[in-house]
GROMACS .gro file of C-alpha atoms in nm:
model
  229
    1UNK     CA    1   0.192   1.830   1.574
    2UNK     CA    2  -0.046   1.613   1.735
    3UNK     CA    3   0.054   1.511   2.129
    4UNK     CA    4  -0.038   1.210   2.318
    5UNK     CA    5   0.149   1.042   2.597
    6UNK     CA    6  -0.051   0.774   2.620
    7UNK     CA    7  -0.227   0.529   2.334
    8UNK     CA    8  -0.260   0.183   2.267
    9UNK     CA    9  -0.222   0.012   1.985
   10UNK     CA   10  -0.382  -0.202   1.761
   11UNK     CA   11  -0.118  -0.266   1.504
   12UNK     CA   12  -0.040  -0.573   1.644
   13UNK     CA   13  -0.377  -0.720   1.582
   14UNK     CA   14  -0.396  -0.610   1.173
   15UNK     CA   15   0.010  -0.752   1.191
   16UNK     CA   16  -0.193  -1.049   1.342
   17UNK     CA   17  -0.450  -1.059   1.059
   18UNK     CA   18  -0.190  -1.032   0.788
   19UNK     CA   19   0.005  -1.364   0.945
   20UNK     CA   20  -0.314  -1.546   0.962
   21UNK     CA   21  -0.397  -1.486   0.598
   22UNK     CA   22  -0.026  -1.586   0.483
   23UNK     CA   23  -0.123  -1.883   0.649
   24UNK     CA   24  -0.410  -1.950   0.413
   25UNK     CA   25  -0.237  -1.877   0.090
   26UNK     CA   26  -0.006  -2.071  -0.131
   27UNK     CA   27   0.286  -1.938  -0.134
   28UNK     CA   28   0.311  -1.831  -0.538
   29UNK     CA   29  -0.059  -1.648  -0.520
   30UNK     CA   30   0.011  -1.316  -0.593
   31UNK     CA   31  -0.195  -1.152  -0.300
   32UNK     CA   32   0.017  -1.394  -0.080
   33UNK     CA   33   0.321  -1.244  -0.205
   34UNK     CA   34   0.194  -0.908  -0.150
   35UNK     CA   35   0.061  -0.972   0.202
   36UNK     CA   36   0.444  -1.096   0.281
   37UNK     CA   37   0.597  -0.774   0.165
   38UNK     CA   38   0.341  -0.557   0.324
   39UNK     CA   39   0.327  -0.748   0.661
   40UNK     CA   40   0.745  -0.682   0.688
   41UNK     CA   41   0.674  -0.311   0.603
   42UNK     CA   42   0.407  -0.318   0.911
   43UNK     CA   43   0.627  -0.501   1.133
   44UNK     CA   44   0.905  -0.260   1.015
   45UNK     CA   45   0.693   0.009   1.156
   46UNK     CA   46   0.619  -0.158   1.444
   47UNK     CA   47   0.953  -0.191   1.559
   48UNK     CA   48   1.032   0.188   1.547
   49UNK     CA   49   0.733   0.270   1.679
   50UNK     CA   50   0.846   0.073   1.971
   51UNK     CA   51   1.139   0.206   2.001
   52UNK     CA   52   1.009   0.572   1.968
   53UNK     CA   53   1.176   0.674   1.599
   54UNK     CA   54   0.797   0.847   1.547
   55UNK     CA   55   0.822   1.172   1.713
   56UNK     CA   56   0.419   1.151   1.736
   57UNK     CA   57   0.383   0.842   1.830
   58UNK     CA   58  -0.041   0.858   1.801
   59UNK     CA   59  -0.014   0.979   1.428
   60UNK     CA   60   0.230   0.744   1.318
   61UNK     CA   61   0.027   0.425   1.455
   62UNK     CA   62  -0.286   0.565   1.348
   63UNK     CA   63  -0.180   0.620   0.999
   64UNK     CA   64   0.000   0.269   0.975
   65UNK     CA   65  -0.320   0.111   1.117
   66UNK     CA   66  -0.588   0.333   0.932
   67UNK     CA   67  -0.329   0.210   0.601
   68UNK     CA   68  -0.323  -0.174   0.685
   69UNK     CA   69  -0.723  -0.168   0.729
   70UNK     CA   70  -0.801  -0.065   0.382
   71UNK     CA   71  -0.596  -0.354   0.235
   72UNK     CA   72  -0.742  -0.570   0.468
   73UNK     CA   73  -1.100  -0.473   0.375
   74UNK     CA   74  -1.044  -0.525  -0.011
   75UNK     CA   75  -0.912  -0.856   0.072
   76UNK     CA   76  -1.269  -0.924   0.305
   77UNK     CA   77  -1.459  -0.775  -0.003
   78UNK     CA   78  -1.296  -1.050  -0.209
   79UNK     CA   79  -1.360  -1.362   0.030
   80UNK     CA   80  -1.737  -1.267   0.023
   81UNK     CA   81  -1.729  -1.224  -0.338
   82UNK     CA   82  -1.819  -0.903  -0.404
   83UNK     CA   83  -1.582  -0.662  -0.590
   84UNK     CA   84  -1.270  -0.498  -0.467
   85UNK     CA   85  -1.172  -0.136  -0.547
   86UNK     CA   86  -1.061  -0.098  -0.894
   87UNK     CA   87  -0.674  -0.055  -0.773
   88UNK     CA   88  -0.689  -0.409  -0.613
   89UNK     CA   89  -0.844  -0.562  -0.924
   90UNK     CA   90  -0.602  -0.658  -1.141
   91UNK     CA   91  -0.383  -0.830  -0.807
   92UNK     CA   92  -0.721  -1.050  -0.741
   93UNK     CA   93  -0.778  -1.087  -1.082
   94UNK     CA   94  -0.414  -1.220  -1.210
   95UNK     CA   95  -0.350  -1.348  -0.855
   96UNK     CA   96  -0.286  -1.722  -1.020
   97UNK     CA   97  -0.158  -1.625  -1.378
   98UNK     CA   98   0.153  -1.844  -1.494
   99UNK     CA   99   0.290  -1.524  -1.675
  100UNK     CA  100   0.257  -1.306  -1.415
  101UNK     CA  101   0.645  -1.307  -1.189
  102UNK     CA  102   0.661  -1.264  -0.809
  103UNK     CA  103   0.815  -0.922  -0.853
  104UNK     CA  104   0.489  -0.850  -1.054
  105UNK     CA  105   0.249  -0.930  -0.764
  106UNK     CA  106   0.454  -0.730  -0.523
  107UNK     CA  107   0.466  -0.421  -0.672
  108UNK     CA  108   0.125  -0.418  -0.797
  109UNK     CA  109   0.018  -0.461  -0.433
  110UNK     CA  110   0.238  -0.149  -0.405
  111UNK     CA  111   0.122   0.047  -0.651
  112UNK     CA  112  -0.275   0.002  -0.523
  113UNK     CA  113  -0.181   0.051  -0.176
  114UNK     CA  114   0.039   0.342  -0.214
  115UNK     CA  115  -0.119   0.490  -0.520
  116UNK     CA  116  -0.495   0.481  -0.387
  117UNK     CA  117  -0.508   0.334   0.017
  118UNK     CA  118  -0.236   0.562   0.157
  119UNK     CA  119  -0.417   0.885   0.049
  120UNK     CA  120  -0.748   0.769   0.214
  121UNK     CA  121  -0.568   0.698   0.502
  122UNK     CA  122  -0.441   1.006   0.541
  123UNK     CA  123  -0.784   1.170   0.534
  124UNK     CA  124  -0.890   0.885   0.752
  125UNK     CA  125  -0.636   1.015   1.021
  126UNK     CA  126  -0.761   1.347   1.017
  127UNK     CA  127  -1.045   1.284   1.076
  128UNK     CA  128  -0.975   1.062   1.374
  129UNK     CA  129  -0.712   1.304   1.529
  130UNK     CA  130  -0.900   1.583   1.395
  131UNK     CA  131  -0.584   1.717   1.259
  132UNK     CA  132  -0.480   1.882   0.928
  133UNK     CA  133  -0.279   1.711   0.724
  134UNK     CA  134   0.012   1.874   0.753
  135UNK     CA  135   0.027   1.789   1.114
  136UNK     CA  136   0.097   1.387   1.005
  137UNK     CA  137   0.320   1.513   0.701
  138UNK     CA  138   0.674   1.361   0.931
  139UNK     CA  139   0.458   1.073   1.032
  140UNK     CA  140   0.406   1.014   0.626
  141UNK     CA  141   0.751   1.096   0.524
  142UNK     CA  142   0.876   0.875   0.749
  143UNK     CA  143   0.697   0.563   0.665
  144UNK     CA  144   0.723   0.678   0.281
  145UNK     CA  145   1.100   0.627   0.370
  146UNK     CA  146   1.090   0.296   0.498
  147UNK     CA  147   0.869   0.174   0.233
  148UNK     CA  148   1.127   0.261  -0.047
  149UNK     CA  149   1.374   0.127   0.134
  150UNK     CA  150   1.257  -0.175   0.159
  151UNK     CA  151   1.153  -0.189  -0.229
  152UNK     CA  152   1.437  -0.219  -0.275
  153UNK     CA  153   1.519  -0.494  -0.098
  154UNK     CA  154   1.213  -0.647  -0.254
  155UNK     CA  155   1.327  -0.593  -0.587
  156UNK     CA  156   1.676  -0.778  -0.485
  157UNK     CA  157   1.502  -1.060  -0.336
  158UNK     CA  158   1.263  -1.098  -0.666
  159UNK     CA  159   1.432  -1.013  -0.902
  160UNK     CA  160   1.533  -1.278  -1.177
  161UNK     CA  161   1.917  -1.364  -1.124
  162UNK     CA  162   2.144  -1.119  -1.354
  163UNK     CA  163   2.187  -1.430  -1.588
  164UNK     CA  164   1.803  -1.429  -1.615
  165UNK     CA  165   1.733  -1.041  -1.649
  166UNK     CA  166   1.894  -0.906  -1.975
  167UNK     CA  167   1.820  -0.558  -2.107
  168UNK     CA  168   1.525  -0.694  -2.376
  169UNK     CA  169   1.358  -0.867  -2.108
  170UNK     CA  170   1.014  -0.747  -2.085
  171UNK     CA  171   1.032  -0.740  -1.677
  172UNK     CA  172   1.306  -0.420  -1.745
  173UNK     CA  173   1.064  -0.200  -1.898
  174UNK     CA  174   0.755  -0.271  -1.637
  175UNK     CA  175   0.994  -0.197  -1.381
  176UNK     CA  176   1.120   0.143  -1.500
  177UNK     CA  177   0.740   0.268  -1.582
  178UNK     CA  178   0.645   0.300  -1.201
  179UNK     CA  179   0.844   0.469  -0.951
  180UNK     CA  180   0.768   0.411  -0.576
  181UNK     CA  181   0.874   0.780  -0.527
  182UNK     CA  182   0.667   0.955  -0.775
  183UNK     CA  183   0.402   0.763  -0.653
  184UNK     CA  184   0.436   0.857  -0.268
  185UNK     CA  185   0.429   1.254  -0.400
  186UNK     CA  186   0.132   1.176  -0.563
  187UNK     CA  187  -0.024   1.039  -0.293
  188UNK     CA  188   0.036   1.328  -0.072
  189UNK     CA  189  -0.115   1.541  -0.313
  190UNK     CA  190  -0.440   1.352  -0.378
  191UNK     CA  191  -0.475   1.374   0.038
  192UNK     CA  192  -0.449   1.727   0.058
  193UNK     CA  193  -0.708   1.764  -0.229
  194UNK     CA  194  -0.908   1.510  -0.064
  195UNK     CA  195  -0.876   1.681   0.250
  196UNK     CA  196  -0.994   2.017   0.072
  197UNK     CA  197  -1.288   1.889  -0.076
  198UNK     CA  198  -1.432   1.705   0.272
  199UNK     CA  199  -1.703   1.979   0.248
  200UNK     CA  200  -1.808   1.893  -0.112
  201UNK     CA  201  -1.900   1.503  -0.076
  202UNK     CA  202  -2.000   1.481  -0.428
  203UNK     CA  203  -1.663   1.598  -0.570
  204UNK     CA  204  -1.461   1.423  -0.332
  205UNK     CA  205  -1.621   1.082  -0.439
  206UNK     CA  206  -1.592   1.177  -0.823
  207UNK     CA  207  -1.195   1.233  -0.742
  208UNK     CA  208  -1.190   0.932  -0.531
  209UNK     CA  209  -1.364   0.729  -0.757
  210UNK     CA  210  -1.088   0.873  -1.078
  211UNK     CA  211  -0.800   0.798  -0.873
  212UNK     CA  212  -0.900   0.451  -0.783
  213UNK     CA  213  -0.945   0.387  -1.142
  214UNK     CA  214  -0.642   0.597  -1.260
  215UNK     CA  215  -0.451   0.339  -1.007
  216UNK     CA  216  -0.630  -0.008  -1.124
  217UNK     CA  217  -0.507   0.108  -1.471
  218UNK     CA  218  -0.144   0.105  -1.377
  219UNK     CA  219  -0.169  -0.208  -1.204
  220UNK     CA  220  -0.338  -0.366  -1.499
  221UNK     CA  221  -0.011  -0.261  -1.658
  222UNK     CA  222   0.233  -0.402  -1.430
  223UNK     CA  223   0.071  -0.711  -1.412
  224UNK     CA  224   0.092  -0.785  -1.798
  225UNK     CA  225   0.169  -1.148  -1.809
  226UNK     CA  226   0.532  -1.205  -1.957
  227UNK     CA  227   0.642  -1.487  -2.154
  228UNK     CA  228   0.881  -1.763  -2.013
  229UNK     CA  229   1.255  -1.669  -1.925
   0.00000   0.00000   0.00000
């Protein structure tokens, strides 16, 4: 487990970032409904960091800030209009799309974050800590906890009203296709291979490379536009 008494953190400032940017969105584009779900999960974090629920304290803010950078840098690739990573496509892309419902947006954001970011950032901490992997594997559990905890919630809070959702409703089978659980296991697994092949640069950017497209592909999916309740 990596030790240190003493660090300070910079979460606040990406927590910081995300607020300024919700600031600068309408409220129904679909990154701004992302960057609201993801900036309670970081504030989430936050707060138990404070108040010392992270046994290692230096991995767990590492990892949550390492995380919150790479969505933060597809969102800067975006404003100077170049292209995102293929997982953050299809948000940008269908970011305005009538069809597409709030519950849409947010788990899409999920599903690039988890499914591609979360993985990097793992190898990302590593490096920095100079750690294996297995060293931040509480530090990742833990947060992986909190986030499907709180999908939850998000699902409550956009979810169509039981009136609105019936069992033929399109929405029903998006939802059950992607599971915020299989997609955290996954994600552990694609760091550990990452982490494997750091001495094979070539290799590790061909698998990099397939899972950010593997990841755009499902997000393509969840964002299919629906047609009107």
């Amino acid at each position: 487990m990596v030790q240190c008494e003493q660090f300070t953190t910079p979460v606040d400032t990406v927590i910081s970032r995300m607020r300024a940017l919700d600031q600068t969105l309408p409220a129904a584009d679909g990154v701004a409904v992302f960057n609201r779900v993801y900036l309670a999960v970081t504030e989430a974090v936050d707060r138990r960091i404070d108040s010392g629920r992270f046994e290692d304290t230096r991995a767990a803010i590492t990892l949550d800030v390492r995380f919150a950078e790479r969505y933060l840098a597809a969102v800067e690739t975006v404003r100077n209009e170049r292209r995102p990573p293929a997982c953050w496509r299809p948000l940008f892309q269908m970011r305005r799309h009538p069809g597409v419902r709030p519950l849409q947006f947010a788990l899409a954001g999920i599903n690039a974050h988890i499914g591609h970011d979360l993985a990097l950032a793992v190898v990302d901490t590593c490096r920095t800590l100079d750690c294996e992997p297995a060293e931040v594997e509480d530090e990742f559990d833990r947060v992986g906890d909190l986030l499907v905890s709180l999908e939850e919630s998000i699902r409550e809070e956009l979810m169509p009203g039981p009136d609105l959702l019936q069992i033929a409703d399109p929405l029903t089978h998006l939802l059950g296709s992607w599971s915020l659980d299989r997609a955290r296991d996954a994600t552990w697994t694609a760091a550990r291979a990452l982490w494997a092949l750091r001495g094979l640069p070539e290799v590790a950017w061909e698998f990099t490379d397939r899972l950010d497209a593997a990841v755009g592909l499902a997000g393509r999916m969840l964002l299919t536009p629906l047609p009107d309740r």
